[in-house]
mmCIF file of C-alpha atoms in Angstrom:
data_model
loop_
_atom_site.group_PDB
_atom_site.id
_atom_site.type_symbol
_atom_site.label_atom_id
_atom_site.label_comp_id
_atom_site.label_asym_id
_atom_site.label_seq_id
_atom_site.Cartn_x
_atom_site.Cartn_y
_atom_site.Cartn_z
ATOM 1 C CA MET A 1 15.453 17.210 -37.174
ATOM 2 C CA ASN A 2 16.490 20.049 -34.875
ATOM 3 C CA LYS A 3 13.099 21.209 -33.863
ATOM 4 C CA LYS A 4 11.909 19.651 -30.635
ATOM 5 C CA ILE A 5 8.697 17.741 -31.255
ATOM 6 C CA GLY A 6 5.934 16.679 -28.925
ATOM 7 C CA ILE A 7 3.884 13.596 -28.779
ATOM 8 C CA ARG A 8 1.164 14.919 -31.167
ATOM 9 C CA GLU A 9 3.860 15.638 -33.877
ATOM 10 C CA LEU A 10 5.383 12.257 -33.380
ATOM 11 C CA ALA A 11 1.966 10.511 -33.704
ATOM 12 C CA ALA A 12 1.170 12.502 -36.902
ATOM 13 C CA HIS A 13 4.571 11.738 -38.396
ATOM 14 C CA MET A 14 3.997 8.030 -37.821
ATOM 15 C CA GLY A 15 0.355 8.099 -38.935
ATOM 16 C CA MET A 16 -0.830 6.801 -35.564
ATOM 17 C CA ALA A 17 -3.321 8.005 -32.971
ATOM 18 C CA VAL A 18 -1.927 10.074 -30.080
ATOM 19 C CA SER A 19 -3.445 7.626 -27.711
ATOM 20 C CA THR A 20 -1.550 4.665 -29.331
ATOM 21 C CA VAL A 21 1.767 6.522 -29.074
ATOM 22 C CA SER A 22 0.950 7.543 -25.482
ATOM 23 C CA ARG A 23 0.107 4.020 -24.422
ATOM 24 C CA ALA A 24 3.292 2.734 -25.964
ATOM 25 C CA MET A 25 5.297 5.377 -24.036
ATOM 26 C CA ASN A 26 3.572 4.523 -20.834
ATOM 27 C CA GLY A 27 4.051 0.688 -21.216
ATOM 28 C CA SER A 28 0.489 -0.296 -21.766
ATOM 29 C CA ARG A 29 0.076 -4.018 -22.405
ATOM 30 C CA ASP A 30 -2.394 -3.511 -25.317
ATOM 31 C CA VAL A 31 0.430 -2.213 -27.586
ATOM 32 C CA SER A 32 2.528 -4.878 -29.116
ATOM 33 C CA ALA A 33 6.236 -5.054 -28.360
ATOM 34 C CA GLU A 34 7.034 -4.597 -32.040
ATOM 35 C CA THR A 35 4.921 -1.446 -32.370
ATOM 36 C CA ARG A 36 6.214 -0.045 -29.071
ATOM 37 C CA GLN A 37 9.826 -0.526 -30.210
ATOM 38 C CA ARG A 38 9.092 1.058 -33.559
ATOM 39 C CA ILE A 39 7.637 4.132 -31.875
ATOM 40 C CA LEU A 40 10.551 4.385 -29.475
ATOM 41 C CA ASP A 41 13.095 4.106 -32.265
ATOM 42 C CA GLU A 42 11.361 6.707 -34.373
ATOM 43 C CA ALA A 43 11.013 8.984 -31.306
ATOM 44 C CA GLN A 44 14.698 8.837 -30.690
ATOM 45 C CA ARG A 45 15.559 9.450 -34.355
ATOM 46 C CA LEU A 46 13.390 12.555 -34.413
ATOM 47 C CA GLY A 47 14.798 13.914 -31.189
ATOM 48 C CA TYR A 48 11.605 13.430 -29.154
ATOM 49 C CA ARG A 49 12.353 13.282 -25.396
ATOM 50 C CA PRO A 50 10.059 10.811 -23.742
ATOM 51 C CA ASN A 51 8.954 11.156 -20.106
ATOM 52 C CA GLN A 52 10.270 8.929 -17.418
ATOM 53 C CA SER A 53 7.793 6.181 -18.287
ATOM 54 C CA GLY A 54 8.981 6.216 -21.851
ATOM 55 C CA ARG A 55 12.659 5.988 -20.802
ATOM 56 C CA SER A 56 11.798 3.128 -18.495
ATOM 57 C CA LEU A 57 10.460 1.060 -21.428
ATOM 58 C CA ARG A 58 13.951 1.048 -22.996
ATOM 59 C CA SER A 59 15.925 0.455 -19.815
ATOM 60 C CA GLY A 60 13.355 -1.580 -17.951
ATOM 61 C CA VAL A 61 14.079 0.494 -14.817
ATOM 62 C CA THR A 62 12.508 3.601 -13.438
ATOM 63 C CA ASN A 63 14.568 3.708 -10.184
ATOM 64 C CA ALA A 64 11.490 4.432 -8.261
ATOM 65 C CA VAL A 65 9.244 2.670 -5.773
ATOM 66 C CA ALA A 66 5.652 3.775 -5.341
ATOM 67 C CA MET A 67 3.536 3.476 -2.165
ATOM 68 C CA THR A 68 -0.175 3.807 -2.394
ATOM 69 C CA MET A 69 -1.973 5.686 0.412
ATOM 70 C CA ARG A 70 -5.668 6.382 0.995
ATOM 71 C CA THR A 71 -6.481 9.860 2.059
ATOM 72 C CA ASP A 72 -9.826 9.031 3.686
ATOM 73 C CA ILE A 73 -8.767 6.664 6.467
ATOM 74 C CA GLY A 74 -7.979 7.413 10.158
ATOM 75 C CA ARG A 75 -4.236 6.939 9.398
ATOM 76 C CA THR A 76 -4.273 10.039 7.193
ATOM 77 C CA ALA A 77 -7.458 12.013 7.772
ATOM 78 C CA SER A 78 -6.749 12.706 11.471
ATOM 79 C CA GLY A 79 -3.485 14.556 10.757
ATOM 80 C CA GLU A 80 -1.273 11.834 12.145
ATOM 81 C CA THR A 81 2.173 10.940 10.730
ATOM 82 C CA PHE A 82 2.014 7.133 10.267
ATOM 83 C CA PHE A 83 2.922 7.119 6.537
ATOM 84 C CA MET A 84 5.388 10.009 6.880
ATOM 85 C CA ALA A 85 7.200 8.304 9.686
ATOM 86 C CA ILE A 86 7.390 5.098 7.643
ATOM 87 C CA SER A 87 8.582 6.988 4.689
ATOM 88 C CA GLU A 88 11.560 8.460 6.492
ATOM 89 C CA GLY A 89 13.045 5.001 7.152
ATOM 90 C CA LEU A 90 11.941 3.630 3.851
ATOM 91 C CA GLN A 91 13.474 6.448 1.790
ATOM 92 C CA SER A 92 16.782 6.154 3.751
ATOM 93 C CA VAL A 93 17.123 2.566 2.512
ATOM 94 C CA LEU A 94 15.952 3.140 -1.046
ATOM 95 C CA SER A 95 18.165 6.211 -1.561
ATOM 96 C CA LYS A 96 21.286 4.213 -0.774
ATOM 97 C CA ALA A 97 20.239 1.843 -3.665
ATOM 98 C CA GLY A 98 19.759 4.912 -5.960
ATOM 99 C CA ILE A 99 16.018 4.536 -5.860
ATOM 100 C CA ASP A 100 13.394 7.260 -5.213
ATOM 101 C CA LEU A 101 10.172 6.920 -3.262
ATOM 102 C CA MET A 102 6.880 8.147 -4.714
ATOM 103 C CA ILE A 103 3.728 8.366 -2.555
ATOM 104 C CA LEU A 104 0.559 7.979 -4.534
ATOM 105 C CA PRO A 105 -2.488 9.394 -2.600
ATOM 106 C CA CYS A 106 -5.771 7.754 -3.540
ATOM 107 C CA ALA A 107 -8.720 10.147 -2.888
ATOM 108 C CA SER A 108 -12.028 9.201 -1.249
ATOM 109 C CA ASP A 109 -13.874 9.297 -4.570
ATOM 110 C CA GLN A 110 -11.497 6.946 -6.301
ATOM 111 C CA ASP A 111 -11.628 3.164 -6.493
ATOM 112 C CA GLU A 112 -8.378 2.030 -4.874
ATOM 113 C CA ASN A 113 -8.236 -1.107 -7.081
ATOM 114 C CA GLU A 114 -8.608 0.818 -10.398
ATOM 115 C CA PHE A 115 -6.234 3.502 -8.993
ATOM 116 C CA LEU A 116 -3.467 0.885 -8.631
ATOM 117 C CA TYR A 117 -4.189 -0.824 -11.935
ATOM 118 C CA ARG A 118 -3.789 2.453 -13.711
ATOM 119 C CA VAL A 119 -0.443 3.420 -12.184
ATOM 120 C CA VAL A 120 0.922 -0.064 -12.669
ATOM 121 C CA ASP A 121 -0.137 0.002 -16.380
ATOM 122 C CA ARG A 122 1.672 3.252 -16.797
ATOM 123 C CA GLY A 123 4.907 1.766 -15.520
ATOM 124 C CA LEU A 124 5.503 4.449 -12.952
ATOM 125 C CA ALA A 125 7.749 2.362 -10.695
ATOM 126 C CA ASP A 126 9.894 -0.701 -10.433
ATOM 127 C CA ALA A 127 7.980 -1.932 -7.412
ATOM 128 C CA PHE A 128 4.918 -0.970 -5.381
ATOM 129 C CA ILE A 129 3.972 -0.900 -1.707
ATOM 130 C CA VAL A 130 0.278 -1.498 -1.346
ATOM 131 C CA SER A 131 -1.441 -0.269 1.836
ATOM 132 C CA ASN A 132 -4.979 -0.582 3.255
ATOM 133 C CA ILE A 133 -4.898 -4.306 2.559
ATOM 134 C CA GLN A 134 -8.343 -5.937 2.287
ATOM 135 C CA ARG A 135 -9.351 -9.345 3.527
ATOM 136 C CA PHE A 136 -9.613 -10.485 -0.077
ATOM 137 C CA ASP A 137 -7.615 -7.970 -2.100
ATOM 138 C CA PRO A 138 -7.755 -8.083 -5.914
ATOM 139 C CA ARG A 139 -4.672 -5.811 -6.110
ATOM 140 C CA ILE A 140 -2.502 -8.637 -4.792
ATOM 141 C CA THR A 141 -3.852 -10.987 -7.477
ATOM 142 C CA TYR A 142 -3.343 -8.395 -10.140
ATOM 143 C CA LEU A 143 0.268 -7.694 -9.275
ATOM 144 C CA GLY A 144 1.014 -11.385 -8.870
ATOM 145 C CA LYS A 145 -0.244 -12.240 -12.328
ATOM 146 C CA LEU A 146 1.816 -9.441 -13.846
ATOM 147 C CA ARG A 147 4.893 -10.476 -11.860
ATOM 148 C CA VAL A 148 5.413 -6.934 -10.644
ATOM 149 C CA PRO A 149 7.488 -6.692 -7.515
ATOM 150 C CA PHE A 150 5.384 -5.465 -4.553
ATOM 151 C CA VAL A 151 5.099 -5.606 -0.816
ATOM 152 C CA ALA A 152 1.728 -5.715 0.933
ATOM 153 C CA LEU A 153 1.702 -3.446 3.923
ATOM 154 C CA GLY A 154 -0.553 -5.844 5.823
ATOM 155 C CA ASN A 155 -1.808 -9.378 5.597
ATOM 156 C CA SER A 156 -4.736 -10.877 3.603
ATOM 157 C CA GLU A 157 -6.519 -14.137 2.903
ATOM 158 C CA THR A 158 -5.810 -13.668 -0.752
ATOM 159 C CA SER A 159 -3.931 -16.655 -2.105
ATOM 160 C CA GLY A 160 -0.492 -16.177 -3.590
ATOM 161 C CA ASN A 161 3.247 -16.131 -2.748
ATOM 162 C CA TYR A 162 3.952 -12.469 -1.980
ATOM 163 C CA ALA A 163 5.926 -10.329 0.419
ATOM 164 C CA SER A 164 4.228 -8.634 3.330
ATOM 165 C CA LEU A 165 4.963 -6.629 6.422
ATOM 166 C CA ASP A 166 2.344 -6.178 9.123
ATOM 167 C CA LEU A 167 1.932 -5.242 12.763
ATOM 168 C CA ASP A 168 1.063 -7.934 15.312
ATOM 169 C CA PHE A 169 -2.624 -7.066 15.670
ATOM 170 C CA ALA A 170 -3.567 -10.468 17.124
ATOM 171 C CA ARG A 171 -1.018 -10.340 19.947
ATOM 172 C CA VAL A 172 -1.971 -6.681 20.789
ATOM 173 C CA ALA A 173 -5.644 -7.634 21.065
ATOM 174 C CA ARG A 174 -5.020 -10.722 23.086
ATOM 175 C CA GLU A 175 -2.683 -9.119 25.559
ATOM 176 C CA SER A 176 -4.923 -6.065 25.911
ATOM 177 C CA VAL A 177 -7.864 -8.207 26.788
ATOM 178 C CA ASP A 178 -5.577 -10.083 29.290
ATOM 179 C CA ARG A 179 -4.572 -6.706 30.884
ATOM 180 C CA LEU A 180 -8.193 -5.602 31.182
ATOM 181 C CA VAL A 181 -9.364 -8.902 32.599
ATOM 182 C CA LYS A 182 -6.586 -8.797 35.239
ATOM 183 C CA ALA A 183 -7.885 -5.410 36.190
ATOM 184 C CA GLY A 184 -11.356 -6.886 36.866
ATOM 185 C CA HIS A 185 -13.133 -6.202 33.561
ATOM 186 C CA ARG A 186 -15.339 -8.746 31.916
ATOM 187 C CA ASP A 187 -17.547 -6.707 29.599
ATOM 188 C CA ILE A 188 -15.142 -5.297 27.057
ATOM 189 C CA VAL A 189 -16.219 -3.444 23.918
ATOM 190 C CA LEU A 190 -14.193 -4.083 20.801
ATOM 191 C CA ALA A 191 -14.151 -1.115 18.391
ATOM 192 C CA LEU A 192 -13.241 -2.017 14.825
ATOM 193 C CA THR A 193 -13.481 0.022 11.671
ATOM 194 C CA ALA A 194 -16.226 -0.338 9.045
ATOM 195 C CA GLN A 195 -13.698 -1.198 6.397
ATOM 196 C CA GLU A 196 -13.013 -4.665 5.110
ATOM 197 C CA THR A 197 -9.295 -4.410 5.911
ATOM 198 C CA TYR A 198 -7.877 -7.721 7.131
ATOM 199 C CA ASN A 199 -6.379 -6.242 10.341
ATOM 200 C CA ASN A 200 -10.048 -5.982 11.575
ATOM 201 C CA TYR A 201 -10.374 -9.828 11.385
ATOM 202 C CA ILE A 202 -7.015 -10.408 12.906
ATOM 203 C CA PHE A 203 -7.773 -8.052 15.764
ATOM 204 C CA LEU A 204 -11.144 -9.755 16.345
ATOM 205 C CA ASP A 205 -9.436 -13.147 16.455
ATOM 206 C CA GLY A 206 -6.935 -11.934 19.063
ATOM 207 C CA TYR A 207 -9.796 -10.411 21.093
ATOM 208 C CA ARG A 208 -11.687 -13.754 21.052
ATOM 209 C CA GLN A 209 -8.596 -15.613 21.994
ATOM 210 C CA GLY A 210 -8.097 -13.326 24.980
ATOM 211 C CA LEU A 211 -11.645 -13.842 26.134
ATOM 212 C CA ALA A 212 -11.406 -17.598 25.688
ATOM 213 C CA ALA A 213 -8.171 -17.732 27.769
ATOM 214 C CA ALA A 214 -10.120 -15.941 30.551
ATOM 215 C CA GLU A 215 -13.110 -18.167 30.117
ATOM 216 C CA ILE A 216 -15.264 -15.215 29.299
ATOM 217 C CA PRO A 217 -18.079 -15.857 26.770
ATOM 218 C CA PHE A 218 -17.814 -13.919 23.495
ATOM 219 C CA ARG A 219 -20.610 -11.417 22.966
ATOM 220 C CA GLU A 220 -21.378 -10.282 19.432
ATOM 221 C CA ASP A 221 -23.171 -7.153 20.738
ATOM 222 C CA LEU A 222 -19.837 -5.846 22.210
ATOM 223 C CA VAL A 223 -18.129 -5.837 18.773
ATOM 224 C CA LEU A 224 -18.819 -2.554 16.969
ATOM 225 C CA ARG A 225 -17.971 -1.504 13.457
ATOM 226 C CA LEU A 226 -17.412 2.232 13.305
ATOM 227 C CA TYR A 227 -16.387 5.100 11.034
ATOM 228 C CA ASP A 228 -12.651 5.219 10.792
ATOM 229 C CA ARG A 229 -12.427 8.786 12.205
ATOM 230 C CA ILE A 230 -12.394 10.693 15.397
ATOM 231 C CA SER A 231 -16.127 10.919 14.915
ATOM 232 C CA GLY A 232 -16.279 7.206 15.077
ATOM 233 C CA GLY A 233 -15.081 7.417 18.605
ATOM 234 C CA PHE A 234 -17.964 9.827 19.435
ATOM 235 C CA GLU A 235 -20.364 7.285 17.877
ATOM 236 C CA LEU A 236 -18.758 4.573 20.011
ATOM 237 C CA ALA A 237 -19.376 6.652 23.149
ATOM 238 C CA ASN A 238 -23.084 7.037 22.243
ATOM 239 C CA SER A 239 -23.438 3.315 21.604
ATOM 240 C CA ILE A 240 -21.798 2.442 24.961
ATOM 241 C CA LEU A 241 -24.007 5.006 26.854
ATOM 242 C CA ALA A 242 -27.082 3.424 25.264
ATOM 243 C CA MET A 243 -26.307 -0.110 26.387
ATOM 244 C CA ARG A 244 -28.569 -1.453 29.051
ATOM 245 C CA SER A 245 -25.656 -3.263 30.701
ATOM 246 C CA ARG A 246 -22.889 -0.838 30.282
ATOM 247 C CA PRO A 247 -19.384 -2.327 29.602
ATOM 248 C CA THR A 248 -16.473 -1.250 31.740
ATOM 249 C CA ALA A 249 -13.677 -1.297 29.135
ATOM 250 C CA ALA A 250 -13.068 -0.624 25.493
ATOM 251 C CA LEU A 251 -10.325 -1.799 23.105
ATOM 252 C CA LEU A 252 -9.767 0.314 19.925
ATOM 253 C CA ILE A 253 -8.186 -0.818 16.679
ATOM 254 C CA GLN A 254 -7.833 2.812 15.633
ATOM 255 C CA GLU A 255 -6.432 4.862 18.471
ATOM 256 C CA THR A 256 -7.551 8.209 17.040
ATOM 257 C CA MET A 257 -11.081 7.139 17.898
ATOM 258 C CA ALA A 258 -10.105 7.824 21.530
ATOM 259 C CA MET A 259 -10.383 11.558 20.977
ATOM 260 C CA GLY A 260 -14.005 11.261 19.978
ATOM 261 C CA LEU A 261 -14.690 8.607 22.654
ATOM 262 C CA TYR A 262 -13.354 10.832 25.445
ATOM 263 C CA GLN A 263 -15.520 13.725 24.241
ATOM 264 C CA GLY A 264 -18.631 11.624 23.826
ATOM 265 C CA LEU A 265 -18.241 9.908 27.231
ATOM 266 C CA ARG A 266 -17.803 13.222 29.079
ATOM 267 C CA HIS A 267 -20.822 14.675 27.216
ATOM 268 C CA GLY A 268 -22.777 11.742 28.701
ATOM 269 C CA GLY A 269 -21.426 12.285 32.192
ATOM 270 C CA VAL A 270 -18.943 9.347 32.123
ATOM 271 C CA GLU A 271 -15.254 9.849 32.905
ATOM 272 C CA PRO A 272 -12.850 8.036 30.600
ATOM 273 C CA GLY A 273 -10.263 5.993 32.405
ATOM 274 C CA GLN A 274 -12.314 5.866 35.569
ATOM 275 C CA GLU A 275 -15.714 4.581 34.541
ATOM 276 C CA LEU A 276 -14.506 3.086 31.272
ATOM 277 C CA ALA A 277 -11.022 1.733 30.834
ATOM 278 C CA ILE A 278 -9.614 2.316 27.330
ATOM 279 C CA ILE A 279 -6.722 0.791 25.377
ATOM 280 C CA GLY A 280 -5.774 2.062 21.935
ATOM 281 C CA LEU A 281 -3.774 0.282 19.312
ATOM 282 C CA ARG A 282 -0.662 2.499 18.761
ATOM 283 C CA GLU A 283 1.112 5.170 20.704
ATOM 284 C CA ASN A 284 0.220 8.110 18.471
ATOM 285 C CA PRO A 285 1.499 11.731 18.669
ATOM 286 C CA VAL A 286 -1.967 12.930 17.768
ATOM 287 C CA CYS A 287 -3.265 11.395 20.992
ATOM 288 C CA ARG A 288 -0.393 12.607 23.141
ATOM 289 C CA TYR A 289 -2.303 15.251 25.018
ATOM 290 C CA LEU A 290 -5.354 13.242 25.920
ATOM 291 C CA SER A 291 -6.261 13.266 29.539
ATOM 292 C CA PRO A 292 -6.162 10.690 30.993
ATOM 293 C CA THR A 293 -3.195 9.562 28.958
ATOM 294 C CA LEU A 294 -4.003 6.679 26.591
ATOM 295 C CA THR A 295 -2.728 3.161 27.239
ATOM 296 C CA SER A 296 -1.421 1.928 23.837
ATOM 297 C CA HIS A 297 1.345 0.137 22.122
ATOM 298 C CA ARG A 298 4.644 1.392 20.781
ATOM 299 C CA ILE A 299 6.501 0.749 17.479
ATOM 300 C CA ASP A 300 9.394 2.552 16.075
ATOM 301 C CA LEU A 301 7.967 3.522 12.652
ATOM 302 C CA LYS A 302 11.330 4.676 11.264
ATOM 303 C CA GLN A 303 12.712 1.227 11.889
ATOM 304 C CA TYR A 304 9.580 -0.359 10.457
ATOM 305 C CA GLY A 305 10.101 1.788 7.324
ATOM 306 C CA ILE A 306 13.699 0.733 7.131
ATOM 307 C CA ARG A 307 12.666 -2.887 7.197
ATOM 308 C CA LEU A 308 9.970 -2.206 4.572
ATOM 309 C CA GLY A 309 12.710 -0.762 2.357
ATOM 310 C CA GLU A 310 14.834 -3.893 2.768
ATOM 311 C CA VAL A 311 11.891 -6.087 1.924
ATOM 312 C CA VAL A 312 11.129 -4.018 -1.205
ATOM 313 C CA LEU A 313 14.717 -4.271 -2.388
ATOM 314 C CA HIS A 314 14.624 -8.020 -1.808
ATOM 315 C CA GLU A 315 11.476 -8.348 -3.913
ATOM 316 C CA ILE A 316 12.995 -6.302 -6.808
ATOM 317 C CA LYS A 317 16.053 -8.579 -6.762
ATOM 318 C CA ARG A 318 14.021 -11.747 -6.304
ATOM 319 C CA MET A 319 11.661 -10.975 -9.170
ATOM 320 C CA SER A 320 14.360 -10.109 -11.643
ATOM 321 C CA SER A 321 15.011 -12.856 -14.219
ATOM 322 C CA GLU A 322 18.739 -12.725 -13.627
ATOM 323 C CA THR A 323 18.620 -13.422 -9.954
ATOM 324 C CA ALA A 324 15.376 -15.290 -9.385
ATOM 325 C CA ARG A 325 15.799 -18.697 -7.695
ATOM 326 C CA ARG A 326 13.219 -21.264 -6.614
ATOM 327 C CA ASP A 327 14.502 -21.243 -3.073
ATOM 328 C CA ASP A 328 14.476 -17.400 -2.790
ATOM 329 C CA MET A 329 11.130 -16.840 -1.093
ATOM 330 C CA PRO A 330 9.309 -13.550 -0.419
ATOM 331 C CA ILE A 331 9.691 -12.143 3.008
ATOM 332 C CA ARG A 332 6.586 -12.165 5.275
ATOM 333 C CA GLU A 333 7.013 -10.641 8.691
ATOM 334 C CA ILE A 334 4.823 -9.563 11.563
ATOM 335 C CA TRP A 335 6.237 -6.887 13.879
ATOM 336 C CA PRO A 336 5.607 -6.871 17.653
ATOM 337 C CA MET A 337 4.385 -3.864 19.520
ATOM 338 C CA ALA A 338 5.257 -3.057 23.161
ATOM 339 C CA LEU A 339 2.555 -2.014 25.683
ATOM 340 C CA VAL A 340 2.859 1.525 26.937
ATOM 341 C CA GLU A 341 1.128 1.719 30.310
ATOM 342 C CA ALA A 342 -0.829 4.909 30.894
ATOM 343 C CA GLU A 343 -3.781 6.246 32.849
ATOM 344 C CA SER A 344 -6.707 5.181 30.677
ATOM 345 C CA GLY A 345 -6.617 1.454 31.250
#
């Protein structure tokens, strides 16, 4: 047959529903292996050219890695370059292995669990990088059951033997509290995000450890959950200004909150860095021109991305039936961050 046919013509020729043929081409598990192969064989005979997902069914390889990314969190909504900086190093490693990187943005009105299930079911990639890791994350369980190679960009309390790469949130919080205590501060606000991401809990543990080491009682009222935006920082400022016994320092898990915090404090007649010491999580180009300059912590995100690429390639190799060994364990690493002293705290 010389005429190029589409999926509708192929389905009609085989007496099947278009949805059945589409699911077969996209690797859906609800189509039997026998039916899928029959569809692929007939498609090839008729000259139908499947999409990349269809080709991957025959070869078992897409030569692509997909990274999920929420569009409604501070890491993306504030215009900062966290994921792009990671991607530079990540792609440099993957490209040498002949693998392309896909970034899959998950919008604010999408369920991030269902979003991942759908793209995995479609067989879009050989491996996945899952971000915005929750304290108990069903995506980890889902990928583990399917034996799909993946790396969690963060830690979780979800059970399982899986690869992960995370920042050292606990140490950052602990050492930040120690720095503030040595500067004479005892009432230190901890600003977390309202999400159920596990880094909130790790950061809280580090904060409590820092207080305990200084023999300062933990106060629940000084731990605030805020909107993961610049506006969350403005909300933080209002909360601090409304406290009867005003704290003298603040520790932020999301450094972009500092922009709203500075504005809110000044609106209330309080000068940041002088009347309230402030430490943010990460040295961030978005916060570069804050005055006073923001004390934070540095990480080379390109190198972090390079290591992420190495971990992904290790998982792809480890999970393949030809190379899998019992003693070949998934890589789980926590990366340190170095304090960058500045004017705010």
